[in-house]
PDB file of C-alpha atoms in Angstrom:
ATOM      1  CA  UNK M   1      33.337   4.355 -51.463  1.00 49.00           C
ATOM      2  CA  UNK M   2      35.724   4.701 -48.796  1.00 51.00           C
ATOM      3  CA  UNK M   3      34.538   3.748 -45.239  1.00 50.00           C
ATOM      4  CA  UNK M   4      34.116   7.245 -43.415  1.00 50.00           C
ATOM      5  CA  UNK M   5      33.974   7.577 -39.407  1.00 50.00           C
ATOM      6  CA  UNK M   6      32.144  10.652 -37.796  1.00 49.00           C
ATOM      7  CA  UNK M   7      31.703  10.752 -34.350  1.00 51.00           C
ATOM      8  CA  UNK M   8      29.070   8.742 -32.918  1.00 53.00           C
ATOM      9  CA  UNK M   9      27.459   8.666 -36.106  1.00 54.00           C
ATOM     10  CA  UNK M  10      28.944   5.994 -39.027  1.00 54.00           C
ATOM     11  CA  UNK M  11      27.905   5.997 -42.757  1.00 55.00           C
ATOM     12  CA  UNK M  12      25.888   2.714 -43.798  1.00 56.00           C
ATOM     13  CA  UNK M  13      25.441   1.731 -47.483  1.00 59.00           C
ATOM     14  CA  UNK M  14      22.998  -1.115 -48.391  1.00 56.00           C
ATOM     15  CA  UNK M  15      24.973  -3.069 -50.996  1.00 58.00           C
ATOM     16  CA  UNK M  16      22.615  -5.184 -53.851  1.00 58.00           C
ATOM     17  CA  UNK M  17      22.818  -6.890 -56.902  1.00 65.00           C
ATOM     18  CA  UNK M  18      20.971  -4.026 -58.794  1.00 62.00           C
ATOM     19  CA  UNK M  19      23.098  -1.861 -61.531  1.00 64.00           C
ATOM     20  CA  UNK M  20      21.824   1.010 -59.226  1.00 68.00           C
ATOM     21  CA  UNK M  21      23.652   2.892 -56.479  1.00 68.00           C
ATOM     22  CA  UNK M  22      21.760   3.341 -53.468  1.00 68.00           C
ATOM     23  CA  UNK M  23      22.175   6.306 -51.418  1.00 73.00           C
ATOM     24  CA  UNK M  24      24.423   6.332 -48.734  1.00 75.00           C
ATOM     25  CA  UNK M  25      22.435   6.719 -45.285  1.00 74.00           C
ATOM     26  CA  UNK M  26      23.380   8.078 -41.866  1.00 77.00           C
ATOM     27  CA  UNK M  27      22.731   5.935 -38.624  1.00 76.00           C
ATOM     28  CA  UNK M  28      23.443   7.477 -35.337  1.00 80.00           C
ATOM     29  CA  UNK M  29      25.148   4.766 -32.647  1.00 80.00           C
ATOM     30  CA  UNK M  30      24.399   4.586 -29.430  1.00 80.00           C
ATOM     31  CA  UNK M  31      26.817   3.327 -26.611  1.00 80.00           C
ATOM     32  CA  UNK M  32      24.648   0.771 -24.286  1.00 78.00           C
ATOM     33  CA  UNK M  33      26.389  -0.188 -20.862  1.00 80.00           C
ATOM     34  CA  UNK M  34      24.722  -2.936 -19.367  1.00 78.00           C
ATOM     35  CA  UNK M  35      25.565  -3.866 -15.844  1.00 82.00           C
ATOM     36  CA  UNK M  36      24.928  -7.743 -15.432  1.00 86.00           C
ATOM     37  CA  UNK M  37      22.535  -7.615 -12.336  1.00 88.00           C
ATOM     38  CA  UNK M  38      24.590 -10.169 -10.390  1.00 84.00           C
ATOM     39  CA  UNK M  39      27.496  -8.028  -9.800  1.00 89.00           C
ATOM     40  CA  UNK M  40      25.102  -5.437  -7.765  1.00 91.00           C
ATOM     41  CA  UNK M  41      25.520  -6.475  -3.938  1.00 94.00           C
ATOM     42  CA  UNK M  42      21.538  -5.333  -3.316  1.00 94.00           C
ATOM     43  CA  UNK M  43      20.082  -7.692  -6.051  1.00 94.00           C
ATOM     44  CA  UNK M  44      22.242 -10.739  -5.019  1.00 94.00           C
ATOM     45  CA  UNK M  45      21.146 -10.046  -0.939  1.00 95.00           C
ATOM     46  CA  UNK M  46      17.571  -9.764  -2.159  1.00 93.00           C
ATOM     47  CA  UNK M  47      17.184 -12.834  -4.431  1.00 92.00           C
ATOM     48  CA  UNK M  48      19.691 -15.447  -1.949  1.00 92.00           C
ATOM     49  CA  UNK M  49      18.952 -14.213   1.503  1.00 91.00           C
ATOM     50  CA  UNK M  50      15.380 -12.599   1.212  1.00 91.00           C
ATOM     51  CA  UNK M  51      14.006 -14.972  -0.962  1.00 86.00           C
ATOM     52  CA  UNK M  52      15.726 -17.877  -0.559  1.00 85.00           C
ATOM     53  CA  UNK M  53      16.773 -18.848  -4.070  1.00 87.00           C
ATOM     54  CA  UNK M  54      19.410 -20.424  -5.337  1.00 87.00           C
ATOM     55  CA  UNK M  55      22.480 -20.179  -7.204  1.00 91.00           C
ATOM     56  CA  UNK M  56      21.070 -21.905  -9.684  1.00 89.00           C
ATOM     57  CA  UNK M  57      18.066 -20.260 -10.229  1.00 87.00           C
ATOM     58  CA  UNK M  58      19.738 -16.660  -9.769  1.00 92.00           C
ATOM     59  CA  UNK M  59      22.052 -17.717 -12.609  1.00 92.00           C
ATOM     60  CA  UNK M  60      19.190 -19.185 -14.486  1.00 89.00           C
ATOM     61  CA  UNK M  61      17.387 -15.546 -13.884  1.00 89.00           C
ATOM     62  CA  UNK M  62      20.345 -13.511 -15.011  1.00 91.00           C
ATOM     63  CA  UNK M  63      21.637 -15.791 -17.924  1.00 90.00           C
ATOM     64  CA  UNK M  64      24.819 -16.461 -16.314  1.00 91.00           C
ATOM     65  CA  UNK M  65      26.921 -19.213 -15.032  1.00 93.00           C
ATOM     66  CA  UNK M  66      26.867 -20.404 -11.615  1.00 94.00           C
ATOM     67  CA  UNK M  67      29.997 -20.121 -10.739  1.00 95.00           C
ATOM     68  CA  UNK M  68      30.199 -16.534 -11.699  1.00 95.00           C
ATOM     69  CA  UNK M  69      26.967 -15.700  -9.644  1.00 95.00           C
ATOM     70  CA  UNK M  70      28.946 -17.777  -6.709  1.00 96.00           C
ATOM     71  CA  UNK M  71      32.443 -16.240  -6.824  1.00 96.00           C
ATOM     72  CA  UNK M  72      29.792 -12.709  -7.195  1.00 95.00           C
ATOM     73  CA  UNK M  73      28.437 -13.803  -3.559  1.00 96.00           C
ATOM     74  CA  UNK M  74      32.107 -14.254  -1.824  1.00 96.00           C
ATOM     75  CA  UNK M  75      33.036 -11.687  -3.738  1.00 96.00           C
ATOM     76  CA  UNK M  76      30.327  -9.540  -1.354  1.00 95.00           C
ATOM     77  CA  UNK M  77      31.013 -11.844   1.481  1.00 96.00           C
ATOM     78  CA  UNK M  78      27.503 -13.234   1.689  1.00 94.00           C
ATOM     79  CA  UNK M  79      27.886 -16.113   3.392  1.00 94.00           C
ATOM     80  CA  UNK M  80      27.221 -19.189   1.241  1.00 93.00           C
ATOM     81  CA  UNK M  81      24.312 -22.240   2.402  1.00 88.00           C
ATOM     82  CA  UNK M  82      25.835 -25.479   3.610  1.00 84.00           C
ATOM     83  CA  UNK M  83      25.252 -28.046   0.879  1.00 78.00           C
ATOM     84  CA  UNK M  84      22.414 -30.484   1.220  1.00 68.00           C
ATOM     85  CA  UNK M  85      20.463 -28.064   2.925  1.00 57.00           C
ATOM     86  CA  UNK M  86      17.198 -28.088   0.356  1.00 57.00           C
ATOM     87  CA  UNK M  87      16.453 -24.368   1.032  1.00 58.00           C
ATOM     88  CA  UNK M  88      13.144 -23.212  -0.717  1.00 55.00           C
ATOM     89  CA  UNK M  89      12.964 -25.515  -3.709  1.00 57.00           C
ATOM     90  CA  UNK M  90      13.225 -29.411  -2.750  1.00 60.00           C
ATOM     91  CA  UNK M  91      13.320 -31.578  -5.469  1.00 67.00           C
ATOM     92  CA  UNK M  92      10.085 -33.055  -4.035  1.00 76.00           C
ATOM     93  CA  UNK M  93       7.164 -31.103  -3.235  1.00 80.00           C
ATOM     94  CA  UNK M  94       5.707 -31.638  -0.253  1.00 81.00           C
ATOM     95  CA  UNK M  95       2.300 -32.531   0.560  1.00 85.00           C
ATOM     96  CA  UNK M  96       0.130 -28.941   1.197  1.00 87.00           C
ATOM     97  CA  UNK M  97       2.483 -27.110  -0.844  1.00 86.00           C
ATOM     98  CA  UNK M  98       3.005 -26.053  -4.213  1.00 85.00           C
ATOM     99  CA  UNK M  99       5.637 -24.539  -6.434  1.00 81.00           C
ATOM    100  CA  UNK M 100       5.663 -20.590  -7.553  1.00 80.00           C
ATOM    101  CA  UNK M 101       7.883 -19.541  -9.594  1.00 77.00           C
ATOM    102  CA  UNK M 102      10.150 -21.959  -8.490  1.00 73.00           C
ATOM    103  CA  UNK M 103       9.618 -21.538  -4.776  1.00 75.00           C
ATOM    104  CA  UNK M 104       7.151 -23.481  -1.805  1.00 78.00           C
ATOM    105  CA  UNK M 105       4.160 -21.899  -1.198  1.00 83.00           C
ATOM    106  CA  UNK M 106       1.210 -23.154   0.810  1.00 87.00           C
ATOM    107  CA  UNK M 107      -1.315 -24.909  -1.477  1.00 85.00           C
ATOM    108  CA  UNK M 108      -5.087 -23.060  -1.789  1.00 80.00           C
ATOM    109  CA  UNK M 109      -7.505 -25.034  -0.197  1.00 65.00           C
ATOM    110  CA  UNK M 110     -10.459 -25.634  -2.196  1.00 56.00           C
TER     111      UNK M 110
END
């Protein structure tokens, strides 16, 4: 059978080893547009200056590459950390604190 195009709709036909045709059934496509959340301005403010993540971690978040989440920040002209500054996730965690989804937080006291 020849392949057949209808707008937004296409003609799918389940092909088996059977001696049997099977019918011919009609699927409706639907156009998805995702926007990658690190190329919205408010999202990348909130997640590197509010809460104090990093690149890594917003790339981690968004399934992305750093450097695309860090050309995304110049690209806004949000001003980039100095390196070496450990921010809100040291590699260490401190004594009285614990980590939170990746973050410092002040340990419960028992």
């Amino acid at each position: 059978m020849p392949s057949k195009k209808l707008v937004g709709l296409g003609l799918a036909e389940r092909t088996v080893s059977s001696p049997e045709k099977s019918k011919p059934y009609l699927v409706e496509m639907t156009d998805f547009i995702h926007t990658v959340p690190w190329k919205i301005k408010t999202f990348l403010e909130e997640k590197y200056v509010k809460n104090g993540r990093s690149i890594a971690q917003i790339a981690e978040e968004t399934l992305s590459s750093r450097a695309a989440v860090r050309d995304a920040l110049i690209g806004f002209g949000i001003p980039l950390r100095k390196q070496g500054n450990p921010g809100l996730r040291p590699s260490q965690v401190p004594y009285g604190f614990r980590r939170s989804d990746g973050l410092l937080v002040l340990a419960d006291s028992h």
